Short mmCIF file of C-alpha atoms in Angstrom, two decimals:
data_model
loop_
_atom_site.label_atom_id
_atom_site.label_comp_id
_atom_site.label_asym_id
_atom_site.label_seq_id
_atom_site.Cartn_x
_atom_site.Cartn_y
_atom_site.Cartn_z
CA UNK A 26 -2.08 8.10 -2.76
CA UNK A 27 0.53 10.83 -2.90
CA UNK A 28 3.50 10.87 -5.24
CA UNK A 29 6.75 12.67 -4.81
CA UNK A 30 9.81 12.10 -6.78
CA UNK A 31 13.17 13.88 -7.50
CA UNK A 32 16.46 13.78 -9.41
CA UNK A 33 19.77 15.35 -9.44
CA UNK A 34 21.12 17.12 -12.63
CA UNK A 35 24.29 18.79 -13.81
CA UNK A 36 24.18 21.68 -11.44
CA UNK A 37 20.64 21.47 -10.12
CA UNK A 38 18.16 19.26 -8.39
CA UNK A 39 14.51 18.80 -9.20
CA UNK A 40 11.62 17.71 -6.92
CA UNK A 41 8.16 16.98 -8.20
CA UNK A 42 4.99 16.26 -6.22
CA UNK A 43 1.28 15.70 -6.85
CA UNK A 44 -0.92 18.45 -5.66
CA UNK A 45 -4.13 16.84 -4.55
CA UNK A 46 -5.41 16.94 -1.02
CA UNK A 47 -7.65 13.97 -0.50
CA UNK A 48 -9.79 12.65 2.33
CA UNK A 49 -11.10 9.06 1.81
CA UNK A 50 -12.99 9.32 -1.60
CA UNK A 51 -13.20 13.12 -1.76
CA UNK A 52 -10.58 15.44 -3.39
CA UNK A 53 -10.73 18.65 -1.47
CA UNK A 54 -8.13 20.52 -3.41
CA UNK A 55 -6.18 20.00 -6.62
CA UNK A 56 -3.56 22.73 -6.27
CA UNK A 57 -2.00 21.95 -2.76
CA UNK A 58 1.74 22.73 -2.73
CA UNK A 59 3.51 19.87 -1.08
CA UNK A 60 7.04 21.04 -1.68
CA UNK A 61 8.28 23.40 0.89
CA UNK A 62 11.17 26.02 0.45
CA UNK A 63 13.23 25.38 3.52
CA UNK A 64 15.53 28.23 2.84
CA UNK A 65 16.96 30.07 -0.21
CA UNK A 66 18.71 26.90 -1.48
CA UNK A 67 16.69 24.03 -0.18
CA UNK A 68 13.58 22.24 -1.15
CA UNK A 69 11.59 19.69 0.85
CA UNK A 70 8.92 17.50 -0.87
CA UNK A 71 6.75 15.62 1.53
CA UNK A 72 4.00 12.98 1.40
CA UNK A 73 2.11 11.38 4.05
CA UNK A 74 -0.74 11.93 6.62
CA UNK A 75 -2.39 15.28 6.22
CA UNK A 76 -1.56 16.98 9.57
CA UNK A 77 1.77 15.44 9.91
CA UNK A 78 3.01 16.50 6.50
CA UNK A 79 2.24 20.23 6.96
CA UNK A 80 3.12 20.46 10.65
CA UNK A 81 6.42 18.47 10.46
CA UNK A 82 7.81 20.20 7.45
CA UNK A 83 6.93 23.51 8.89
CA UNK A 84 8.73 22.52 12.12
CA UNK A 85 11.73 21.63 10.21
CA UNK A 86 11.66 24.92 8.18
CA UNK A 87 11.42 27.05 11.24
CA UNK A 88 14.36 25.18 12.88
CA UNK A 89 16.43 25.59 9.86
CA UNK A 90 15.66 29.40 10.00
CA UNK A 91 16.37 29.45 13.62
CA UNK A 92 19.88 28.02 13.04
CA UNK A 93 20.60 30.66 10.51
CA UNK A 94 19.46 33.39 12.98
CA UNK A 95 21.57 32.01 15.72
CA UNK A 96 24.68 31.25 13.81
CA UNK A 97 24.77 33.77 10.99
CA UNK A 98 25.26 31.07 8.34
CA UNK A 99 22.78 28.64 6.71
CA UNK A 100 22.82 24.91 7.29
CA UNK A 101 24.25 22.74 4.62
CA UNK A 102 21.75 20.34 2.81
CA UNK A 103 23.42 17.31 4.36
CA UNK A 104 23.07 18.95 7.95
CA UNK A 105 19.50 19.69 7.27
CA UNK A 106 18.81 16.30 6.00
CA UNK A 107 20.39 14.68 9.08
CA UNK A 108 18.56 17.05 11.46
CA UNK A 109 15.34 16.03 9.89
CA UNK A 110 16.10 12.32 10.14
CA UNK A 111 17.04 12.85 13.78
CA UNK A 112 13.78 14.42 14.54
CA UNK A 113 11.85 11.63 12.82
CA UNK A 114 14.00 9.04 14.71
CA UNK A 115 13.44 10.66 18.10
CA UNK A 116 9.71 10.74 17.64
CA UNK A 117 9.54 7.20 16.00
CA UNK A 118 9.10 4.94 19.08
CA UNK A 119 6.52 7.15 20.81
CA UNK A 120 4.68 9.45 18.49
CA UNK A 121 5.83 8.79 14.91
CA UNK A 122 5.43 11.29 12.02
CA UNK A 123 3.91 9.52 9.04
CA UNK A 124 5.70 11.70 6.59
CA UNK A 125 8.09 10.61 3.72
CA UNK A 126 10.48 13.34 2.52
CA UNK A 127 12.71 14.15 -0.52
CA UNK A 128 15.03 16.85 0.38
CA UNK A 129 17.08 18.63 -2.36
CA UNK A 130 19.62 21.43 -1.97
CA UNK A 131 22.48 23.20 -3.60
CA UNK A 132 25.64 24.07 -1.70
CA UNK A 133 28.48 26.15 -3.06
CA UNK A 134 31.16 23.57 -2.28
CA UNK A 135 29.31 20.37 -2.96
CA UNK A 136 26.90 21.36 -5.68
CA UNK A 137 23.38 19.77 -5.88
CA UNK A 138 22.34 16.96 -3.69
CA UNK A 139 19.20 14.90 -2.96
CA UNK A 140 18.27 13.05 0.18
CA UNK A 141 15.60 10.30 0.64
CA UNK A 142 14.15 10.20 4.24
CA UNK A 143 11.26 7.88 4.92
CA UNK A 144 8.85 7.89 7.82
CA UNK A 145 10.82 5.33 9.80
CA UNK A 146 13.86 7.63 9.68
CA UNK A 147 16.10 6.07 7.18
CA UNK A 148 18.35 8.50 5.29
CA UNK A 149 19.96 7.95 1.85
CA UNK A 150 21.89 10.41 -0.17
CA UNK A 151 20.80 9.57 -3.78
CA UNK A 152 20.73 10.83 -7.39
CA UNK A 153 17.10 9.90 -7.81
CA UNK A 154 14.33 9.02 -5.39
CA UNK A 155 10.51 8.50 -5.32
CA UNK A 156 7.65 7.86 -2.75
CA UNK A 157 4.01 6.75 -3.10
CA UNK A 158 2.29 4.50 -5.54
CA UNK A 159 3.79 6.74 -8.29
CA UNK A 160 7.22 5.47 -7.34
CA UNK A 161 6.37 2.15 -8.92
CA UNK A 162 6.45 3.84 -12.25
CA UNK A 163 8.85 6.76 -11.46
CA UNK A 164 11.76 4.58 -10.18
CA UNK A 165 12.11 2.28 -13.14
CA UNK A 166 11.67 5.03 -15.57
CA UNK A 167 14.26 7.08 -13.87
CA UNK A 168 16.55 3.99 -13.68
CA UNK A 169 16.19 3.61 -17.49
CA UNK A 170 16.44 7.16 -18.66
CA UNK A 171 18.57 8.91 -16.03
CA UNK A 172 22.10 9.83 -16.81
CA UNK A 173 24.57 11.91 -14.71
CA UNK A 174 24.85 15.54 -15.53
CA UNK A 175 21.54 16.02 -17.37
CA UNK A 176 20.54 19.46 -18.45
CA UNK A 177 17.37 21.12 -17.06
CA UNK A 178 15.53 20.48 -20.24
CA UNK A 179 16.46 16.80 -20.38
CA UNK A 180 15.54 16.45 -16.68
CA UNK A 181 12.13 18.20 -17.09
CA UNK A 182 11.47 16.02 -20.03
CA UNK A 183 12.06 12.88 -17.82
CA UNK A 184 9.90 14.40 -15.08
CA UNK A 185 7.14 14.96 -17.62
CA UNK A 186 7.37 11.47 -18.96
CA UNK A 187 6.96 10.09 -15.29
CA UNK A 188 3.98 12.40 -14.67
CA UNK A 189 2.33 11.14 -17.90
CA UNK A 190 2.94 7.63 -16.92
CA UNK A 191 1.55 8.14 -13.32
CA UNK A 192 -1.46 9.78 -14.97
CA UNK A 193 -2.23 7.04 -17.36
CA UNK A 194 -1.34 3.95 -15.39
CA UNK A 195 -2.22 4.62 -11.73
CA UNK A 196 -5.89 3.78 -10.97
CA UNK A 197 -6.57 6.80 -8.64
CA UNK A 198 -4.06 9.05 -10.26
CA UNK A 199 -3.48 12.61 -9.19
CA UNK A 200 -4.37 14.94 -12.06
CA UNK A 201 -1.98 17.80 -11.10
CA UNK A 202 1.64 18.12 -10.22
CA UNK A 203 4.05 20.90 -9.08
CA UNK A 204 7.70 21.00 -10.04
CA UNK A 205 10.42 22.87 -8.11
CA UNK A 206 14.02 23.34 -8.86
CA UNK A 207 17.02 24.28 -6.80
CA UNK A 208 20.37 25.42 -8.39
CA UNK A 209 23.13 27.95 -7.54
CA UNK A 210 20.60 30.81 -7.92
CA UNK A 211 18.26 29.37 -5.36
CA UNK A 212 15.22 27.30 -4.92
CA UNK A 213 12.05 28.15 -6.74
CA UNK A 214 8.89 26.91 -8.34
CA UNK A 215 9.53 25.78 -11.96
CA UNK A 216 6.14 24.74 -13.21
CA UNK A 217 2.79 23.30 -12.55
CA UNK A 218 1.40 20.43 -14.67
CA UNK A 219 -2.36 20.73 -14.43
CA UNK A 220 -4.87 18.43 -16.31
CA UNK A 221 -7.69 19.60 -14.08
CA UNK A 222 -8.07 23.31 -13.64
CA UNK A 223 -10.07 24.67 -10.75
CA UNK A 224 -12.61 27.45 -11.39
CA UNK A 225 -10.59 30.36 -12.45
CA UNK A 226 -9.97 33.02 -9.74
CA UNK A 227 -9.02 36.58 -10.93
CA UNK A 228 -5.53 37.69 -9.87
CA UNK A 229 -5.66 39.88 -6.82
CA UNK B 16 -27.72 15.04 13.24
CA UNK B 17 -30.10 12.26 14.19
CA UNK B 18 -30.76 13.44 17.72
CA UNK B 19 -32.12 16.79 16.98
CA UNK B 20 -33.41 18.52 13.77
CA UNK B 21 -32.67 21.99 15.04
CA UNK B 22 -28.94 22.04 15.90
CA UNK B 23 -27.06 25.13 15.15
CA UNK B 24 -24.27 23.95 12.81
CA UNK B 25 -22.93 27.34 11.99
CA UNK B 26 -20.91 28.71 15.06
CA UNK B 27 -20.39 32.47 15.37
CA UNK B 28 -16.86 32.85 16.51
CA UNK B 29 -16.88 36.66 16.35
CA UNK B 30 -18.92 39.23 14.32
CA UNK B 31 -16.76 38.69 11.33
CA UNK B 32 -15.80 34.99 11.51
CA UNK B 33 -17.89 31.83 11.26
CA UNK B 34 -17.15 28.13 11.86
CA UNK B 35 -19.09 25.18 10.60
CA UNK B 36 -19.81 22.01 12.53
CA UNK B 37 -19.29 18.54 11.30
CA UNK B 38 -18.11 15.44 13.28
CA UNK B 39 -18.50 15.51 16.94
CA UNK B 40 -20.95 18.38 18.00
CA UNK B 41 -19.35 18.78 21.39
CA UNK B 42 -15.81 18.92 20.04
CA UNK B 43 -16.78 21.51 17.52
CA UNK B 44 -18.76 23.67 19.81
CA UNK B 45 -16.07 23.61 22.51
CA UNK B 46 -13.13 24.34 20.30
CA UNK B 47 -14.78 26.96 18.31
CA UNK B 48 -15.75 28.69 21.52
CA UNK B 49 -12.11 28.36 22.54
CA UNK B 50 -11.02 29.83 19.22
CA UNK B 51 -13.26 32.70 19.79
CA UNK B 52 -11.53 33.37 23.16
CA UNK B 53 -8.01 33.11 21.53
CA UNK B 54 -9.03 35.54 18.80
CA UNK B 55 -10.34 38.13 21.27
CA UNK B 56 -7.01 37.70 23.30
CA UNK B 57 -5.21 38.43 20.02
CA UNK B 58 -7.17 41.51 19.42
CA UNK B 59 -6.44 42.82 22.90
CA UNK B 60 -2.73 42.02 22.69
CA UNK B 61 -2.12 43.34 19.27
CA UNK B 62 -4.74 46.07 18.83
CA UNK B 63 -5.91 44.59 15.66
CA UNK B 64 -8.22 41.87 14.45
CA UNK B 65 -6.86 38.45 13.87
CA UNK B 66 -6.63 37.37 10.17
CA UNK B 67 -8.67 34.17 8.99
CA UNK B 68 -5.26 32.58 8.21
CA UNK B 69 -4.16 33.23 11.79
CA UNK B 70 -7.37 31.97 13.31
CA UNK B 71 -7.53 28.85 11.19
CA UNK B 72 -3.86 28.20 12.09
CA UNK B 73 -4.51 28.52 15.85
CA UNK B 74 -7.44 26.03 15.57
CA UNK B 75 -5.37 23.60 13.36
CA UNK B 76 -2.39 23.62 15.78
CA UNK B 77 -4.67 22.99 18.72
CA UNK B 78 -6.30 20.11 16.99
CA UNK B 79 -3.06 18.80 15.84
CA UNK B 80 -1.76 18.60 19.36
CA UNK B 81 -4.57 16.28 20.23
CA UNK B 82 -4.15 14.04 17.27
CA UNK B 83 -4.79 10.42 17.98
CA UNK B 84 -6.74 11.09 21.04
CA UNK B 85 -10.17 10.84 19.42
CA UNK B 86 -11.31 14.32 18.68
CA UNK B 87 -13.75 14.57 15.85
CA UNK B 88 -13.85 17.79 14.14
CA UNK B 89 -14.35 18.68 10.45
CA UNK B 90 -14.78 22.43 10.15
CA UNK B 91 -14.58 25.44 7.92
CA UNK B 92 -13.39 28.70 9.15
CA UNK B 93 -14.82 31.62 7.02
CA UNK B 94 -14.18 35.29 7.61
CA UNK B 95 -13.21 38.60 6.22
CA UNK B 96 -9.88 40.28 6.96
CA UNK B 97 -7.53 42.88 5.44
CA UNK B 98 -6.81 40.54 2.50
CA UNK B 99 -10.50 40.00 1.84
CA UNK B 100 -12.59 36.96 2.19
CA UNK B 101 -10.93 33.82 3.50
CA UNK B 102 -12.00 30.28 3.69
CA UNK B 103 -10.05 27.44 5.39
CA UNK B 104 -10.86 23.82 5.97
CA UNK B 105 -9.51 22.37 9.36
CA UNK B 106 -10.00 18.94 10.67
CA UNK B 107 -9.07 16.88 13.70
CA UNK B 108 -6.35 15.02 11.88
CA UNK B 109 -4.46 18.28 11.68
CA UNK B 110 -5.13 19.03 8.10
CA UNK B 111 -5.64 22.68 7.02
CA UNK B 112 -6.40 23.72 3.57
CA UNK B 113 -7.02 27.23 2.00
CA UNK B 114 -9.57 27.10 -0.70
CA UNK B 115 -12.46 28.87 -2.64
CA UNK B 116 -15.05 26.17 -1.82
CA UNK B 117 -15.34 23.16 0.41
CA UNK B 118 -17.93 20.66 1.66
CA UNK B 119 -17.61 18.66 4.85
CA UNK B 120 -19.44 15.89 6.44
CA UNK B 121 -21.25 12.66 5.63
CA UNK B 122 -23.24 14.33 2.84
CA UNK B 123 -20.30 16.28 1.41
CA UNK B 124 -19.78 14.32 -1.79
CA UNK B 125 -23.41 14.98 -2.80
CA UNK B 126 -23.02 18.67 -1.96
CA UNK B 127 -19.79 18.90 -3.92
CA UNK B 128 -21.57 17.69 -6.97
CA UNK B 129 -24.06 20.44 -7.01
CA UNK B 130 -21.57 22.96 -5.77
CA UNK B 131 -18.95 22.39 -8.48
CA UNK B 132 -21.42 22.32 -11.33
CA UNK B 133 -22.89 25.71 -10.46
CA UNK B 134 -19.87 27.60 -9.12
CA UNK B 135 -18.19 30.72 -10.60
CA UNK B 136 -15.82 32.95 -8.66
CA UNK B 137 -17.77 36.10 -9.81
CA UNK B 138 -21.22 34.99 -8.75
CA UNK B 139 -23.55 37.43 -7.10
CA UNK B 140 -24.50 37.01 -3.38
CA UNK B 141 -28.01 35.89 -4.40
CA UNK B 142 -26.82 33.25 -6.84
CA UNK B 143 -24.16 32.01 -4.29
CA UNK B 144 -26.78 31.82 -1.46
CA UNK B 145 -29.22 29.84 -3.78
CA UNK B 146 -26.30 27.53 -4.93
CA UNK B 147 -25.44 26.85 -1.26
CA UNK B 148 -29.02 26.16 -0.27
CA UNK B 149 -29.49 23.83 -3.25
CA UNK B 150 -26.21 21.99 -2.44
CA UNK B 151 -27.39 21.46 1.20
CA UNK B 152 -30.91 20.37 0.05
CA UNK B 153 -29.55 17.78 -2.44
CA UNK B 154 -27.09 16.39 0.10
CA UNK B 155 -29.91 16.04 2.67
CA UNK B 156 -32.09 14.45 0.06
CA UNK B 157 -29.57 11.63 -0.50
CA UNK B 158 -27.72 11.39 2.82
CA UNK B 159 -29.63 9.76 5.70
CA UNK B 160 -27.46 11.54 8.26
CA UNK B 161 -28.11 15.02 7.06
CA UNK B 162 -31.34 16.86 7.69
CA UNK B 163 -33.16 19.73 9.39
CA UNK B 164 -32.44 23.26 8.53
CA UNK B 165 -30.41 24.72 5.71
CA UNK B 166 -28.77 27.90 7.11
CA UNK B 167 -27.10 30.27 4.78
CA UNK B 168 -24.85 33.12 6.10
CA UNK B 169 -23.14 35.86 4.13
CA UNK B 170 -19.61 37.01 5.11
CA UNK B 171 -18.76 40.52 3.97
CA UNK B 172 -16.35 43.30 4.75
CA UNK B 173 -18.56 44.27 7.71
CA UNK B 174 -19.01 40.87 9.10
CA UNK B 175 -21.49 38.14 8.73
CA UNK B 176 -25.27 38.20 8.31
CA UNK B 177 -27.73 35.42 8.25
CA UNK B 178 -29.45 35.26 5.03
CA UNK B 179 -31.77 32.30 5.53
CA UNK B 180 -32.72 29.31 7.45
CA UNK B 181 -35.15 27.02 5.59
CA UNK B 182 -36.50 23.75 6.76
CA UNK B 183 -35.20 21.26 4.17
CA UNK B 184 -38.49 19.45 3.86
CA UNK B 185 -40.13 22.68 2.81
CA UNK B 186 -37.43 23.27 0.38
CA UNK B 187 -38.09 20.03 -1.23
CA UNK B 188 -41.70 20.97 -2.19
CA UNK B 189 -40.46 24.45 -3.25
CA UNK B 190 -37.94 22.93 -5.69
CA UNK B 191 -40.17 19.95 -6.69
CA UNK B 192 -43.74 20.91 -6.25
CA UNK B 193 -46.37 18.18 -6.39
CA UNK B 194 -48.10 18.23 -9.60
CA UNK B 195 -51.73 17.06 -10.23
CA UNK B 196 -51.53 13.62 -11.77
CA UNK B 197 -53.35 12.89 -14.96
CA UNK B 198 -55.73 10.18 -14.13
CA UNK B 199 -55.79 7.62 -16.86
CA UNK B 200 -58.48 5.39 -15.70
CA UNK B 201 -60.94 5.95 -12.95
CA UNK B 202 -62.84 3.14 -11.23
CA UNK B 203 -66.43 3.72 -12.03
CA UNK B 204 -69.09 2.62 -9.66
CA UNK B 205 -71.78 0.30 -11.01
CA UNK B 206 -75.22 1.74 -10.94
CA UNK B 207 -77.30 0.06 -8.23
CA UNK B 208 -80.30 -1.78 -9.71
#
């Protein structure tokens, strides 16, 4: 089962997700990137049904880009999160998207923010959030060790502790994780945590 | 395939792109043919070949739009474009994955085992073809729903070529030939008095 979690720090937000693509008992891929860059200052980590996850997050990404093209300015994180929730809610009673989303962003006026959006379209602005079986470990660990205004090192340390815990305690634990960060300088990949490396491919 | 032992499971979309068939045969055949049409239209409209990324995305989007309606397609799109070799796994649930090796179908876990243990990115074509043949053979040996012919194709910068199509039964005796058994005790006939 897929794990996604995230937290807000002093002037940044971090989202981490597992990177295995699974079908029933088979692991097709161990380095699948489930955290999408919505725009220069927004991240969206998603977990859920295969097709829905990729397709819905791309749909949101393209609509966020469209807004910027049309209006000349980017959406705020709050606006993007509410738009996403609206799309989930509209589809819910007919053709629901089975995707859980953690959206993180950095705005000049507000600073870093994190939004929890689940597949039945509930939206919460939070300091820390988690989805999946990994959330059983992530939430309590973050509740215990999280403080407001953590530095990047402290936050990554907490993220690593959570990843270790998921790896050791979850019965079908994903071996690899990707961590992405967003701050005033933008959204970017921070690190991969891989305990299973695929056969090495020479850099192109 | 329980109905026929000689079904073509590798579909030639165009001279430089192949699709594999797993799941519903009709769905795979139809939608691969449809993908071939769309790829050709792309070529005509844009005066250049479609990339493997593009072709796999076209198929994935079509299959996604039919989600929940009972299509059964598990396919790999393999081809060569400007960026070199490309391999994508696409299925009827709307999933699309880029990778360096995949195995699809009821016998796929068995094939993964053999494939993973012998795989290196810098294998030669002969090594890779033999690994693929072995993986299919071993999957067929253990999986009741797999069988028939192991087809191996090579996709290169100038398109695909068929390397081999061996009956899996014959492969069995090639890999594990019958050895003469050492007879421990023979029944002797009593002399007639």
